Coordinates of N, CA and C in Angstrom, one line a residue:
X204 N -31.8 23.3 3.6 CA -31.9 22.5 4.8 C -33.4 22.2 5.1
X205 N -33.5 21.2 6.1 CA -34.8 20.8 6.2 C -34.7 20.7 7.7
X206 N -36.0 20.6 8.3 CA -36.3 20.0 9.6 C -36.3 18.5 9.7
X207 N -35.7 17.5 10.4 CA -36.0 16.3 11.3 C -36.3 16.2 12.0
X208 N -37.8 15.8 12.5 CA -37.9 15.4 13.9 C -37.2 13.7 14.2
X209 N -36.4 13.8 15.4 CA -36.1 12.7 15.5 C -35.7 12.4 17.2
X210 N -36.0 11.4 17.8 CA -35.3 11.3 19.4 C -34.0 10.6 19.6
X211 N -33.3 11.5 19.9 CA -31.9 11.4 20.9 C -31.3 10.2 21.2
X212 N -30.4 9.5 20.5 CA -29.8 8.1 20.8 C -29.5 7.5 22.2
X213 N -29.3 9.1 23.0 CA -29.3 8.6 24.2 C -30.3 8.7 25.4
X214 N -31.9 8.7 24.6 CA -32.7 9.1 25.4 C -33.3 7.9 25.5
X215 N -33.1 7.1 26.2 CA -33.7 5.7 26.3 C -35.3 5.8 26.6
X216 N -35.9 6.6 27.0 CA -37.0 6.8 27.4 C -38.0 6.9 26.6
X217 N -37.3 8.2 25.7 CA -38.1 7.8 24.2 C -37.8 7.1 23.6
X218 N -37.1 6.5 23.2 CA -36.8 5.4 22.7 C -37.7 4.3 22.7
X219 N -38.2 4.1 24.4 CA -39.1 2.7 24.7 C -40.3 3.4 23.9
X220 N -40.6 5.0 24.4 CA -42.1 4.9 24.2 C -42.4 5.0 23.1
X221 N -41.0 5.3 22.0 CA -41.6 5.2 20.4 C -41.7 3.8 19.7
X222 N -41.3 2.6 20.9 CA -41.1 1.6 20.5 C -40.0 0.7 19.5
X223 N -38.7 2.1 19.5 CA -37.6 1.5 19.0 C -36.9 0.9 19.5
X224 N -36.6 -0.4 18.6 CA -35.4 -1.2 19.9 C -34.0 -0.6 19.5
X225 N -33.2 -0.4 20.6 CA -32.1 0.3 20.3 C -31.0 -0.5 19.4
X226 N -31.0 -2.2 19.9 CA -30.3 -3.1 19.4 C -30.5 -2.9 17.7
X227 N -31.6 -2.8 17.1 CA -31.6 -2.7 15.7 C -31.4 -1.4 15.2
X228 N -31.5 -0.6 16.1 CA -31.0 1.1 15.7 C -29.4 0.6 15.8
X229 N -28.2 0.4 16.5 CA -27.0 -0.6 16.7 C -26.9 -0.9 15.2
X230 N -27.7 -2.4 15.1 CA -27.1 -2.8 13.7 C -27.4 -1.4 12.5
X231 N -27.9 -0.9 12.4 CA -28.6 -0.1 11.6 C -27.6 1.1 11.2
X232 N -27.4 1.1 12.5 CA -25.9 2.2 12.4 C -24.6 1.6 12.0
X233 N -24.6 0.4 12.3 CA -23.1 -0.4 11.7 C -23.4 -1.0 10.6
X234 N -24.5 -1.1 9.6 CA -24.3 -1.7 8.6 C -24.3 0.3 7.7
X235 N -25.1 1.3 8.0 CA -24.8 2.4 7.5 C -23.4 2.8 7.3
X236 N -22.7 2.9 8.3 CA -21.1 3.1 8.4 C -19.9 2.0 7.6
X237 N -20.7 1.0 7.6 CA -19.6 0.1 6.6 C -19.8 0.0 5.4
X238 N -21.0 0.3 5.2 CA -21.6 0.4 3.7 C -20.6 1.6 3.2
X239 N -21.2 3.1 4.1 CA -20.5 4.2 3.4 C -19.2 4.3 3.7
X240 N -18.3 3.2 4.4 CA -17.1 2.6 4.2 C -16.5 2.2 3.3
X241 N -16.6 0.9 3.1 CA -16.6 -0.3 2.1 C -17.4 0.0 0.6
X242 N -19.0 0.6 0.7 CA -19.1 0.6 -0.2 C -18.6 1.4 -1.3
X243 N -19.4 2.3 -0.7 CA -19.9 4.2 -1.1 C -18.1 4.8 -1.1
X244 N -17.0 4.1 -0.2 CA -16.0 4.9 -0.1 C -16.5 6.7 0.3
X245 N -17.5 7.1 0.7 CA -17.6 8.2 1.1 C -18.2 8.5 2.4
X246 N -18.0 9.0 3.3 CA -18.4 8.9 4.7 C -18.1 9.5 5.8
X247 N -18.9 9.8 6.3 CA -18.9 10.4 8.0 C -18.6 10.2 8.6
X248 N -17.3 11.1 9.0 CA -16.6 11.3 9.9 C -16.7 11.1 11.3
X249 N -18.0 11.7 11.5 CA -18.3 12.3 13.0 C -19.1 11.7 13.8
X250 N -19.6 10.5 13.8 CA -21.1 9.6 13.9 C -20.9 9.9 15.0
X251 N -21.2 10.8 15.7 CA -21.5 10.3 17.4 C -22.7 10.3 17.8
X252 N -23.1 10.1 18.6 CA -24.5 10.6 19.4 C -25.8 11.7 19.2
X253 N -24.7 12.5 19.1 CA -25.1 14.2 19.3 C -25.4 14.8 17.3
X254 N -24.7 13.9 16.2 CA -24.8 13.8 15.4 C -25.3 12.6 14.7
X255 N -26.5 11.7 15.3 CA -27.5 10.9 14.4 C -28.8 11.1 15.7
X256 N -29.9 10.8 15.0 CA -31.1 10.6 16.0 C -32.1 10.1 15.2
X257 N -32.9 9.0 15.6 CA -34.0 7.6 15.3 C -35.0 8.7 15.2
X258 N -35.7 8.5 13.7 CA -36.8 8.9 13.7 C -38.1 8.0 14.2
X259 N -39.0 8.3 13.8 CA -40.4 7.8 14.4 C -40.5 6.3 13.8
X260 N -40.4 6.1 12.6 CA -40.2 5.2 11.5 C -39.0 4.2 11.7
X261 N -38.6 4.7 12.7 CA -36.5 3.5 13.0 C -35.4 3.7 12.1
X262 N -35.8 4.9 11.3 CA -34.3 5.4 10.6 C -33.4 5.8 11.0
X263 N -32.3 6.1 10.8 CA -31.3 6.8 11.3 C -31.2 8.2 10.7
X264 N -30.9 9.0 11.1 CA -30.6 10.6 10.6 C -29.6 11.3 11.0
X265 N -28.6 11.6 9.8 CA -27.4 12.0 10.1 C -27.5 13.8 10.2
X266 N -26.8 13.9 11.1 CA -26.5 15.8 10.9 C -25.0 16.0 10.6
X267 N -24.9 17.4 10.8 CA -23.5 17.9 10.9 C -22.6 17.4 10.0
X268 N -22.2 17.1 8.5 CA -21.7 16.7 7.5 C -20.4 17.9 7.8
X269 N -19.5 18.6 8.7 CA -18.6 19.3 8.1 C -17.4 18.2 8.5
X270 N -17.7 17.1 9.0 CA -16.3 15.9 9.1 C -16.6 14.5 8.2
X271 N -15.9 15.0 6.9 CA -16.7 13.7 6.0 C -15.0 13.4 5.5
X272 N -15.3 12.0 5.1 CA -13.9 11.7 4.0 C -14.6 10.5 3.2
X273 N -13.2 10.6 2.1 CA -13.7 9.0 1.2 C -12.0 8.8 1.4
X274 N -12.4 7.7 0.7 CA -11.3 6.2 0.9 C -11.2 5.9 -1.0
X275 N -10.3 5.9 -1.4 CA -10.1 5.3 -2.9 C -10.5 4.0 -2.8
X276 N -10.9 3.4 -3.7 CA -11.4 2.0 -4.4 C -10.4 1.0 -3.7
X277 N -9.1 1.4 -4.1 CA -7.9 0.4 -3.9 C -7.9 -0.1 -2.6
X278 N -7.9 1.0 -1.6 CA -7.6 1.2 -0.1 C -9.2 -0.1 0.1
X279 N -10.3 0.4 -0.4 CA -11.8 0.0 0.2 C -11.4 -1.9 -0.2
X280 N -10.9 -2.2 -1.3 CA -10.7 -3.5 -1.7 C -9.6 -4.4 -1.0
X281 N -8.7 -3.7 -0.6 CA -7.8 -4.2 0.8 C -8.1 -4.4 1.6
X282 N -8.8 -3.4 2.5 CA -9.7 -3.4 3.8 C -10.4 -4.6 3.8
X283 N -11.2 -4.5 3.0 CA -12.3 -6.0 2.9 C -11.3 -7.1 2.8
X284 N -10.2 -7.2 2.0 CA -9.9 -8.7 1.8 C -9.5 -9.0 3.2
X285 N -8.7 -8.0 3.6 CA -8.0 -8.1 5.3 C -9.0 -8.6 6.6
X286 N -10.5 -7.8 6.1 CA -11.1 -8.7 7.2 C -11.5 -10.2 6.7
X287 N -11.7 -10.0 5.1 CA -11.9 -11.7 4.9 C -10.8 -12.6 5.8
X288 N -9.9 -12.4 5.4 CA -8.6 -12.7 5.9 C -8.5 -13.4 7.8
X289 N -9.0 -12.1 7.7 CA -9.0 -12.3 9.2 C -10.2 -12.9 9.8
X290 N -11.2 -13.3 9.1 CA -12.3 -14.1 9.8 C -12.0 -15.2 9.3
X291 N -11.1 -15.7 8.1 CA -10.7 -17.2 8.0 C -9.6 -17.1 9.2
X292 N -8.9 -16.5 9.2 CA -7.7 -16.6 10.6 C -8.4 -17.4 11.9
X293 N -9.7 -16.6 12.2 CA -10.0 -16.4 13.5 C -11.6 -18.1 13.0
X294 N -11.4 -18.2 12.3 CA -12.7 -19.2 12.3 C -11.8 -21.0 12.1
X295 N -10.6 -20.6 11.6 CA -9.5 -22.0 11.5 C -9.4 -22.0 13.5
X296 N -9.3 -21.3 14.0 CA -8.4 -21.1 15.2 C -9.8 -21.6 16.2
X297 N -11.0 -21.3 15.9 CA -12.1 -22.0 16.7 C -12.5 -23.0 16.7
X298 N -12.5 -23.6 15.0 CA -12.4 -25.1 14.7 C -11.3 -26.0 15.2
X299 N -10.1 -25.3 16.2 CA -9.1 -26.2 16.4 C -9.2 -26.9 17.6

């Protein structure tokens, strides 16, 4: 194991003074989670709060790995088509 220093997702205070914007820590975290979704099929269970914290640099850093799962190939290739799916659903229905 290693040390991280890192500040608290919900400490908005450090947050400003390290100059991270939280909105791109947000995306940062939802493109991590879909990737190790969709991509990786292997992933973390537990993402809360109390288990990621913004380093100095604007990374994310995960702890606590004892809630993890994967997803088979097959499952990860359905998922995706289904939201394809569903963003043609929902993009016919705004054009109307």
């Amino acid at each position: 194991m290693e040390w991280i220093d890192g500040i608290k997702l919900t400490d908005e205070f450090s947050l400003k003074k390290a100059f991270l914007d939280r909105k791109k820590l947000i995306d940062q975290g939802l493109y991590c989670s879909l990737r190790q979704l969709l991509e990786v099929g292997f992933f973390h269970a537990d993402p809360h709060p109390g288990n990621l914290v913004a380093t100095k640099n604007g990374s994310l850093a995960y702890f606590d790995f004892g809630m993890m799962g994967d997803i088979p190939r097959h499952y990860r290739v359905g998922l995706i088509q289904m939201v394809g799916n569903i963003s043609v659903i929902i993009s016919r229905q705004t054009a109307n």
